[in-house]
PDB file of C-alpha atoms in Angstrom:
ATOM      1  CA  MET A1231     -10.036  -9.219 -29.962  1.00  0.00           C
ATOM      2  CA  VAL A1232      -6.435  -8.942 -31.193  1.00  0.00           C
ATOM      3  CA  LYS A1233      -3.698 -10.887 -29.439  1.00  0.00           C
ATOM      4  CA  LEU A1234      -0.170  -9.652 -28.747  1.00  0.00           C
ATOM      5  CA  LYS A1235       3.100 -11.502 -29.284  1.00  0.00           C
ATOM      6  CA  ILE A1236       6.420 -10.157 -28.038  1.00  0.00           C
ATOM      7  CA  CYS A1237       9.378 -11.853 -29.693  1.00  0.00           C
ATOM      8  CA  GLY A1238      13.031 -12.248 -28.792  1.00  0.00           C
ATOM      9  CA  LEU A1239      12.903 -12.722 -25.023  1.00  0.00           C
ATOM     10  CA  ARG A1240      16.293 -13.843 -23.743  1.00  0.00           C
ATOM     11  CA  CYS A1241      16.797 -13.014 -20.064  1.00  0.00           C
ATOM     12  CA  PHE A1242      15.002 -13.271 -16.737  1.00  0.00           C
ATOM     13  CA  GLU A1243      14.171  -9.564 -16.785  1.00  0.00           C
ATOM     14  CA  ASP A1244      12.313 -10.086 -20.079  1.00  0.00           C
ATOM     15  CA  ILE A1245      10.226 -12.872 -18.542  1.00  0.00           C
ATOM     16  CA  GLU A1246       9.456 -10.784 -15.471  1.00  0.00           C
ATOM     17  CA  MET A1247       8.273  -8.016 -17.775  1.00  0.00           C
ATOM     18  CA  ALA A1248       6.099 -10.453 -19.744  1.00  0.00           C
ATOM     19  CA  ASN A1249       4.586 -11.856 -16.563  1.00  0.00           C
ATOM     20  CA  LYS A1250       3.745  -8.319 -15.455  1.00  0.00           C
ATOM     21  CA  TYR A1251       2.137  -7.093 -18.692  1.00  0.00           C
ATOM     22  CA  LYS A1252       0.718 -10.383 -19.964  1.00  0.00           C
ATOM     23  CA  PRO A1253       1.183 -10.554 -23.745  1.00  0.00           C
ATOM     24  CA  ASP A1254      -0.654 -13.570 -25.168  1.00  0.00           C
ATOM     25  CA  TYR A1255       2.488 -15.042 -26.722  1.00  0.00           C
ATOM     26  CA  ILE A1256       6.232 -14.635 -26.299  1.00  0.00           C
ATOM     27  CA  GLY A1257       8.926 -15.814 -28.696  1.00  0.00           C
ATOM     28  CA  PHE A1258      12.192 -17.622 -28.018  1.00  0.00           C
ATOM     29  CA  VAL A1259      14.522 -17.313 -31.017  1.00  0.00           C
ATOM     30  CA  PHE A1260      16.562 -20.437 -31.796  1.00  0.00           C
ATOM     31  CA  ALA A1261      17.839 -19.172 -35.161  1.00  0.00           C
ATOM     32  CA  GLU A1262      20.985 -17.080 -35.574  1.00  0.00           C
ATOM     33  CA  SER A1263      20.164 -13.686 -34.075  1.00  0.00           C
ATOM     34  CA  PRO A1264      21.400 -11.373 -31.310  1.00  0.00           C
ATOM     35  CA  ARG A1265      18.367 -12.700 -29.409  1.00  0.00           C
ATOM     36  CA  LYS A1266      19.188 -16.375 -29.881  1.00  0.00           C
ATOM     37  CA  VAL A1267      18.746 -18.613 -26.840  1.00  0.00           C
ATOM     38  CA  SER A1268      19.969 -22.134 -26.204  1.00  0.00           C
ATOM     39  CA  PHE A1269      17.838 -25.125 -25.232  1.00  0.00           C
ATOM     40  CA  GLN A1270      18.898 -24.779 -21.597  1.00  0.00           C
ATOM     41  CA  GLU A1271      18.363 -21.015 -21.497  1.00  0.00           C
ATOM     42  CA  ALA A1272      14.884 -21.395 -22.959  1.00  0.00           C
ATOM     43  CA  LYS A1273      14.110 -24.149 -20.457  1.00  0.00           C
ATOM     44  CA  GLU A1274      15.068 -21.925 -17.530  1.00  0.00           C
ATOM     45  CA  LEU A1275      13.170 -18.933 -18.893  1.00  0.00           C
ATOM     46  CA  SER A1276      10.070 -20.945 -19.763  1.00  0.00           C
ATOM     47  CA  SER A1277      10.010 -22.446 -16.267  1.00  0.00           C
ATOM     48  CA  ILE A1278       9.253 -19.033 -14.741  1.00  0.00           C
ATOM     49  CA  LEU A1279       6.878 -17.859 -17.488  1.00  0.00           C
ATOM     50  CA  SER A1280       3.265 -17.345 -16.447  1.00  0.00           C
ATOM     51  CA  GLU A1281       1.126 -20.312 -17.469  1.00  0.00           C
ATOM     52  CA  ASP A1282      -1.335 -18.093 -19.319  1.00  0.00           C
ATOM     53  CA  ILE A1283       1.339 -16.890 -21.767  1.00  0.00           C
ATOM     54  CA  VAL A1284       2.129 -19.152 -24.735  1.00  0.00           C
ATOM     55  CA  PRO A1285       5.858 -19.653 -25.464  1.00  0.00           C
ATOM     56  CA  VAL A1286       6.650 -19.884 -29.184  1.00  0.00           C
ATOM     57  CA  GLY A1287       9.902 -21.203 -30.644  1.00  0.00           C
ATOM     58  CA  VAL A1288      11.209 -19.314 -33.683  1.00  0.00           C
ATOM     59  CA  PHE A1289      13.224 -21.452 -36.114  1.00  0.00           C
ATOM     60  CA  VAL A1290      14.949 -21.256 -39.499  1.00  0.00           C
ATOM     61  CA  ASP A1291      15.400 -24.613 -41.249  1.00  0.00           C
ATOM     62  CA  GLU A1292      15.939 -26.340 -37.917  1.00  0.00           C
ATOM     63  CA  HIS A1293      16.272 -30.097 -37.494  1.00  0.00           C
ATOM     64  CA  MET A1294      12.853 -31.145 -36.264  1.00  0.00           C
ATOM     65  CA  LYS A1295      14.302 -33.190 -33.381  1.00  0.00           C
ATOM     66  CA  LEU A1296      15.192 -29.975 -31.533  1.00  0.00           C
ATOM     67  CA  ILE A1297      11.701 -28.580 -32.082  1.00  0.00           C
ATOM     68  CA  VAL A1298      10.011 -31.769 -30.923  1.00  0.00           C
ATOM     69  CA  ASP A1299      12.287 -32.044 -27.873  1.00  0.00           C
ATOM     70  CA  LEU A1300      11.478 -28.456 -26.881  1.00  0.00           C
ATOM     71  CA  TYR A1301       7.777 -29.146 -27.359  1.00  0.00           C
ATOM     72  CA  LYS A1302       7.873 -32.473 -25.529  1.00  0.00           C
ATOM     73  CA  GLU A1303       9.469 -30.826 -22.489  1.00  0.00           C
ATOM     74  CA  GLY A1304       6.905 -28.007 -22.517  1.00  0.00           C
ATOM     75  CA  ILE A1305       9.540 -25.344 -23.160  1.00  0.00           C
ATOM     76  CA  ILE A1306       7.617 -24.187 -26.222  1.00  0.00           C
ATOM     77  CA  LYS A1307       3.970 -24.721 -27.135  1.00  0.00           C
ATOM     78  CA  MET A1308       4.127 -23.584 -30.778  1.00  0.00           C
ATOM     79  CA  ALA A1309       6.696 -23.465 -33.577  1.00  0.00           C
ATOM     80  CA  GLN A1310       7.170 -20.430 -35.821  1.00  0.00           C
ATOM     81  CA  LEU A1311       8.975 -21.373 -39.047  1.00  0.00           C
ATOM     82  CA  HIS A1312      10.925 -18.747 -41.005  1.00  0.00           C
ATOM     83  CA  GLY A1313      12.994 -20.900 -43.326  1.00  0.00           C
ATOM     84  CA  ASN A1314      12.395 -23.066 -46.368  1.00  0.00           C
ATOM     85  CA  GLU A1315      10.208 -25.578 -44.539  1.00  0.00           C
ATOM     86  CA  ASP A1316       7.714 -27.064 -46.999  1.00  0.00           C
ATOM     87  CA  GLU A1317       4.417 -28.846 -46.466  1.00  0.00           C
ATOM     88  CA  ASN A1318       6.130 -32.214 -46.035  1.00  0.00           C
ATOM     89  CA  TYR A1319       8.335 -30.777 -43.307  1.00  0.00           C
ATOM     90  CA  ILE A1320       5.336 -29.306 -41.481  1.00  0.00           C
ATOM     91  CA  LYS A1321       3.321 -32.527 -41.760  1.00  0.00           C
ATOM     92  CA  ASN A1322       6.282 -34.614 -40.587  1.00  0.00           C
ATOM     93  CA  LEU A1323       6.903 -32.225 -37.700  1.00  0.00           C
ATOM     94  CA  LYS A1324       3.301 -32.561 -36.583  1.00  0.00           C
ATOM     95  CA  ALA A1325       3.392 -36.342 -36.951  1.00  0.00           C
ATOM     96  CA  LYS A1326       6.648 -36.634 -35.011  1.00  0.00           C
ATOM     97  CA  SER A1327       5.375 -34.377 -32.216  1.00  0.00           C
ATOM     98  CA  LEU A1328       2.189 -36.448 -31.992  1.00  0.00           C
ATOM     99  CA  GLU A1329       4.239 -39.627 -31.788  1.00  0.00           C
ATOM    100  CA  LEU A1330       6.694 -38.423 -29.165  1.00  0.00           C
ATOM    101  CA  ALA A1331       4.757 -35.767 -27.224  1.00  0.00           C
ATOM    102  CA  GLY A1332       1.206 -37.027 -27.572  1.00  0.00           C
ATOM    103  CA  THR A1333      -0.147 -33.968 -29.395  1.00  0.00           C
ATOM    104  CA  GLU A1334       0.580 -32.173 -32.665  1.00  0.00           C
ATOM    105  CA  ILE A1335       2.599 -29.001 -32.318  1.00  0.00           C
ATOM    106  CA  PRO A1336       0.765 -25.909 -33.656  1.00  0.00           C
ATOM    107  CA  VAL A1337       2.720 -24.219 -36.459  1.00  0.00           C
ATOM    108  CA  ILE A1338       2.957 -20.563 -37.468  1.00  0.00           C
ATOM    109  CA  ASN A1339       4.299 -20.379 -41.014  1.00  0.00           C
ATOM    110  CA  ALA A1340       6.080 -17.164 -42.020  1.00  0.00           C
ATOM    111  CA  ILE A1341       5.288 -15.560 -45.379  1.00  0.00           C
ATOM    112  CA  GLU A1342       7.509 -12.751 -46.560  1.00  0.00           C
ATOM    113  CA  ILE A1343       5.809  -9.938 -48.449  1.00  0.00           C
ATOM    114  CA  ASN A1344       8.857  -8.379 -50.051  1.00  0.00           C
ATOM    115  CA  ALA A1345       7.303  -5.210 -51.473  1.00  0.00           C
ATOM    116  CA  ILE A1346       8.385  -2.609 -48.947  1.00  0.00           C
ATOM    117  CA  SER A1347       6.200   0.336 -48.046  1.00  0.00           C
ATOM    118  CA  ASN A1348       7.372   3.866 -48.782  1.00  0.00           C
ATOM    119  CA  GLY A1349       6.373   4.839 -45.259  1.00  0.00           C
ATOM    120  CA  PRO A1350       8.722   5.907 -42.456  1.00  0.00           C
ATOM    121  CA  ASN A1351      11.848   3.825 -42.034  1.00  0.00           C
ATOM    122  CA  VAL A1352      11.856   2.497 -38.476  1.00  0.00           C
ATOM    123  CA  ASP A1353      14.931   0.711 -37.178  1.00  0.00           C
ATOM    124  CA  LEU A1354      13.449  -2.679 -36.444  1.00  0.00           C
ATOM    125  CA  ASP A1355      14.483  -6.317 -36.637  1.00  0.00           C
ATOM    126  CA  THR A1356      11.628  -8.754 -37.169  1.00  0.00           C
ATOM    127  CA  ASP A1357      13.785 -11.756 -36.244  1.00  0.00           C
ATOM    128  CA  SER A1358      13.060 -13.207 -39.655  1.00  0.00           C
ATOM    129  CA  GLY A1359      15.135 -15.662 -41.574  1.00  0.00           C
ATOM    130  CA  THR A1360      14.669 -16.806 -45.140  1.00  0.00           C
ATOM    131  CA  ASP A1361      10.893 -16.712 -45.058  1.00  0.00           C
ATOM    132  CA  ALA A1362       8.709 -18.163 -47.774  1.00  0.00           C
ATOM    133  CA  ASP A1363       8.601 -15.455 -50.425  1.00  0.00           C
ATOM    134  CA  VAL A1364       5.546 -14.164 -52.235  1.00  0.00           C
ATOM    135  CA  ALA A1365       6.587 -13.095 -55.710  1.00  0.00           C
ATOM    136  CA  CYS A1366       6.780  -9.423 -56.688  1.00  0.00           C
ATOM    137  CA  GLY A1367       4.100  -7.857 -58.838  1.00  0.00           C
ATOM    138  CA  ASP A1368       0.862  -6.386 -57.521  1.00  0.00           C
ATOM    139  CA  ALA A1369      -1.381  -8.948 -59.224  1.00  0.00           C
ATOM    140  CA  ASP A1370       0.572 -11.901 -57.829  1.00  0.00           C
ATOM    141  CA  TYR A1371       0.396 -11.347 -54.098  1.00  0.00           C
ATOM    142  CA  ASN A1372      -3.217 -12.281 -53.457  1.00  0.00           C
ATOM    143  CA  ASP A1373      -3.194 -15.215 -55.888  1.00  0.00           C
ATOM    144  CA  GLU A1374      -0.089 -16.673 -54.308  1.00  0.00           C
ATOM    145  CA  LEU A1375      -1.340 -16.182 -50.774  1.00  0.00           C
ATOM    146  CA  LEU A1376      -4.367 -18.292 -51.671  1.00  0.00           C
ATOM    147  CA  GLU A1377      -2.038 -21.154 -52.521  1.00  0.00           C
ATOM    148  CA  TRP A1378      -1.393 -21.435 -48.780  1.00  0.00           C
ATOM    149  CA  GLN A1379      -5.092 -22.003 -48.041  1.00  0.00           C
ATOM    150  CA  ASN A1380      -4.727 -25.759 -47.629  1.00  0.00           C
ATOM    151  CA  SER A1381      -1.445 -25.652 -45.744  1.00  0.00           C
ATOM    152  CA  ALA A1382      -0.942 -27.874 -42.729  1.00  0.00           C
ATOM    153  CA  SER A1383       0.058 -24.702 -40.874  1.00  0.00           C
ATOM    154  CA  ASP A1384      -2.279 -23.529 -38.133  1.00  0.00           C
ATOM    155  CA  TYR A1385      -1.392 -19.840 -38.471  1.00  0.00           C
ATOM    156  CA  PHE A1386       0.559 -17.530 -40.762  1.00  0.00           C
ATOM    157  CA  ILE A1387       2.769 -14.600 -39.916  1.00  0.00           C
ATOM    158  CA  LEU A1388       3.081 -11.878 -42.556  1.00  0.00           C
ATOM    159  CA  ASP A1389       6.106  -9.604 -42.499  1.00  0.00           C
ATOM    160  CA  SER A1390       8.618  -7.877 -44.717  1.00  0.00           C
ATOM    161  CA  GLY A1391      11.313 -10.352 -43.779  1.00  0.00           C
ATOM    162  CA  LYS A1392      15.055 -10.248 -43.294  1.00  0.00           C
ATOM    163  CA  GLY A1393      14.985  -7.438 -40.739  1.00  0.00           C
ATOM    164  CA  SER A1394      14.241  -4.731 -43.300  1.00  0.00           C
ATOM    165  CA  GLY A1395      13.028  -2.361 -40.593  1.00  0.00           C
ATOM    166  CA  LYS A1396      10.053  -1.356 -42.736  1.00  0.00           C
ATOM    167  CA  THR A1397       6.458  -2.376 -43.065  1.00  0.00           C
ATOM    168  CA  PHE A1398       5.541  -4.162 -46.255  1.00  0.00           C
ATOM    169  CA  ASP A1399       3.132  -2.400 -48.592  1.00  0.00           C
ATOM    170  CA  TRP A1400      -0.204  -3.227 -46.949  1.00  0.00           C
ATOM    171  CA  SER A1401      -2.167  -1.857 -49.915  1.00  0.00           C
ATOM    172  CA  LEU A1402      -1.080  -4.792 -52.108  1.00  0.00           C
ATOM    173  CA  LEU A1403      -3.139  -7.285 -50.127  1.00  0.00           C
ATOM    174  CA  ASP A1404      -6.869  -7.835 -50.441  1.00  0.00           C
ATOM    175  CA  LYS A1405      -7.991  -8.098 -46.834  1.00  0.00           C
ATOM    176  CA  SER A1406     -11.331  -9.577 -47.923  1.00  0.00           C
ATOM    177  CA  SER A1407      -9.515 -12.497 -49.538  1.00  0.00           C
ATOM    178  CA  GLU A1408     -10.277 -16.045 -48.416  1.00  0.00           C
ATOM    179  CA  PHE A1409      -6.692 -16.225 -47.191  1.00  0.00           C
ATOM    180  CA  PHE A1410      -7.450 -13.828 -44.376  1.00  0.00           C
ATOM    181  CA  LYS A1411     -10.016 -16.203 -42.935  1.00  0.00           C
ATOM    182  CA  ASN A1412      -6.963 -18.030 -41.587  1.00  0.00           C
ATOM    183  CA  SER A1413      -5.480 -16.789 -38.351  1.00  0.00           C
ATOM    184  CA  ILE A1414      -2.923 -14.130 -39.236  1.00  0.00           C
ATOM    185  CA  PHE A1415      -0.079 -12.775 -37.127  1.00  0.00           C
ATOM    186  CA  LEU A1416       1.013  -9.404 -38.506  1.00  0.00           C
ATOM    187  CA  ALA A1417       4.647  -8.311 -38.125  1.00  0.00           C
ATOM    188  CA  GLY A1418       7.246  -6.179 -39.857  1.00  0.00           C
ATOM    189  CA  GLY A1419       7.916  -2.602 -38.802  1.00  0.00           C
ATOM    190  CA  LEU A1420       5.150  -2.413 -36.193  1.00  0.00           C
ATOM    191  CA  ASN A1421       5.598   0.161 -33.435  1.00  0.00           C
ATOM    192  CA  SER A1422       3.639   2.517 -31.206  1.00  0.00           C
ATOM    193  CA  GLU A1423       3.153   4.969 -34.077  1.00  0.00           C
ATOM    194  CA  ASN A1424       1.576   2.606 -36.615  1.00  0.00           C
ATOM    195  CA  LEU A1425       0.049  -0.170 -34.499  1.00  0.00           C
ATOM    196  CA  ASP A1426      -3.459   1.327 -34.438  1.00  0.00           C
ATOM    197  CA  LEU A1427      -3.448   1.730 -38.211  1.00  0.00           C
ATOM    198  CA  ALA A1428      -2.140  -1.802 -38.761  1.00  0.00           C
ATOM    199  CA  ILE A1429      -4.880  -3.333 -36.631  1.00  0.00           C
ATOM    200  CA  GLU A1430      -7.600  -1.261 -38.284  1.00  0.00           C
ATOM    201  CA  GLU A1431      -6.241  -2.176 -41.731  1.00  0.00           C
ATOM    202  CA  PHE A1432      -5.891  -5.940 -41.194  1.00  0.00           C
ATOM    203  CA  ASN A1433      -7.936  -6.887 -38.134  1.00  0.00           C
ATOM    204  CA  PRO A1434      -5.322  -9.606 -37.562  1.00  0.00           C
ATOM    205  CA  PHE A1435      -5.538 -12.482 -35.136  1.00  0.00           C
ATOM    206  CA  ALA A1436      -2.362 -11.146 -33.499  1.00  0.00           C
ATOM    207  CA  VAL A1437       0.389  -8.565 -33.861  1.00  0.00           C
ATOM    208  CA  ASP A1438       4.059  -9.408 -33.332  1.00  0.00           C
ATOM    209  CA  LEU A1439       6.682  -6.918 -32.110  1.00  0.00           C
ATOM    210  CA  SER A1440      10.311  -7.226 -31.108  1.00  0.00           C
ATOM    211  CA  SER A1441      12.947  -4.516 -31.419  1.00  0.00           C
ATOM    212  CA  SER A1442      10.447  -1.646 -31.477  1.00  0.00           C
ATOM    213  CA  ILE A1443      10.121  -2.278 -27.750  1.00  0.00           C
ATOM    214  CA  GLU A1444      13.866  -2.369 -27.181  1.00  0.00           C
ATOM    215  CA  THR A1445      16.538   0.137 -26.218  1.00  0.00           C
ATOM    216  CA  ASP A1446      20.149  -0.776 -27.000  1.00  0.00           C
ATOM    217  CA  GLY A1447      19.059  -4.302 -27.901  1.00  0.00           C
ATOM    218  CA  PHE A1448      17.155  -5.057 -24.694  1.00  0.00           C
ATOM    219  CA  LYS A1449      13.447  -5.008 -23.956  1.00  0.00           C
ATOM    220  CA  ASP A1450      12.370  -1.624 -22.577  1.00  0.00           C
ATOM    221  CA  GLU A1451       9.512  -1.594 -20.056  1.00  0.00           C
ATOM    222  CA  GLU A1452       8.407   1.927 -20.948  1.00  0.00           C
ATOM    223  CA  LYS A1453       8.132   1.038 -24.638  1.00  0.00           C
ATOM    224  CA  LEU A1454       6.241  -2.133 -23.816  1.00  0.00           C
ATOM    225  CA  LYS A1455       3.845  -0.127 -21.638  1.00  0.00           C
ATOM    226  CA  GLU A1456       3.103   2.094 -24.651  1.00  0.00           C
ATOM    227  CA  ILE A1457       2.185  -0.960 -26.701  1.00  0.00           C
ATOM    228  CA  ILE A1458       0.089  -2.458 -23.912  1.00  0.00           C
ATOM    229  CA  LYS A1459      -1.838   0.814 -23.601  1.00  0.00           C
ATOM    230  CA  ILE A1460      -2.624   0.790 -27.330  1.00  0.00           C
ATOM    231  CA  MET A1461      -3.595  -2.884 -27.238  1.00  0.00           C
ATOM    232  CA  GLU A1462      -6.122  -2.244 -24.453  1.00  0.00           C
ATOM    233  CA  ASN A1463      -8.434  -0.926 -27.170  1.00  0.00           C
ATOM    234  CA  TYR A1464      -8.356  -4.274 -28.993  1.00  0.00           C
ATOM    235  CA  ARG A1465      -7.926  -7.020 -26.385  1.00  0.00           C
TER     236      ARG A1465
END
């Protein structure tokens, strides 16, 4: 079973759409982005979100007080980190959330695979910031991914980073690696044309889409319906 995350929700119409089609996760972006929402906006949107959909906060080098406050109030239930947050930051974030909210906040740590595929260029924005880079060079990718094995992160999201609008070169990663025993969210250039192939290639825990289901910068119900139809084969 592959889960679906839709990122960059920012208005009541987006939430109504999510409640209708039931992705497993939705993302509120708190980093600089056309989809950025404020604390109050996220609070209002989260209050009408179906209880069976998990709201995720997307951050880039954010002060952990904001993240913990959002988590404590139930506005988000997970944090997705796209900046330079290191292991100490993640451990301290979990400790602070446990202290103030009573439970540790689950963390999705973003890893940027910066070797771009030569496939079709799709105009996408993955809502990424300055993700943790994996160094260039075919032989380095899998070795460096394994260095994340003992991370305090609960999940990882792999994408091409920085809104490149392209998939990263999937062939550079060994999908049988121990790293892929962790729960992986796959992002970066995913759309209705390549989603089947991406799932068959990676068998990820979840896939993450944003602007591929938008028209003129806003979520498009018809495009989301296309994705939901594809996902019916895997959910």
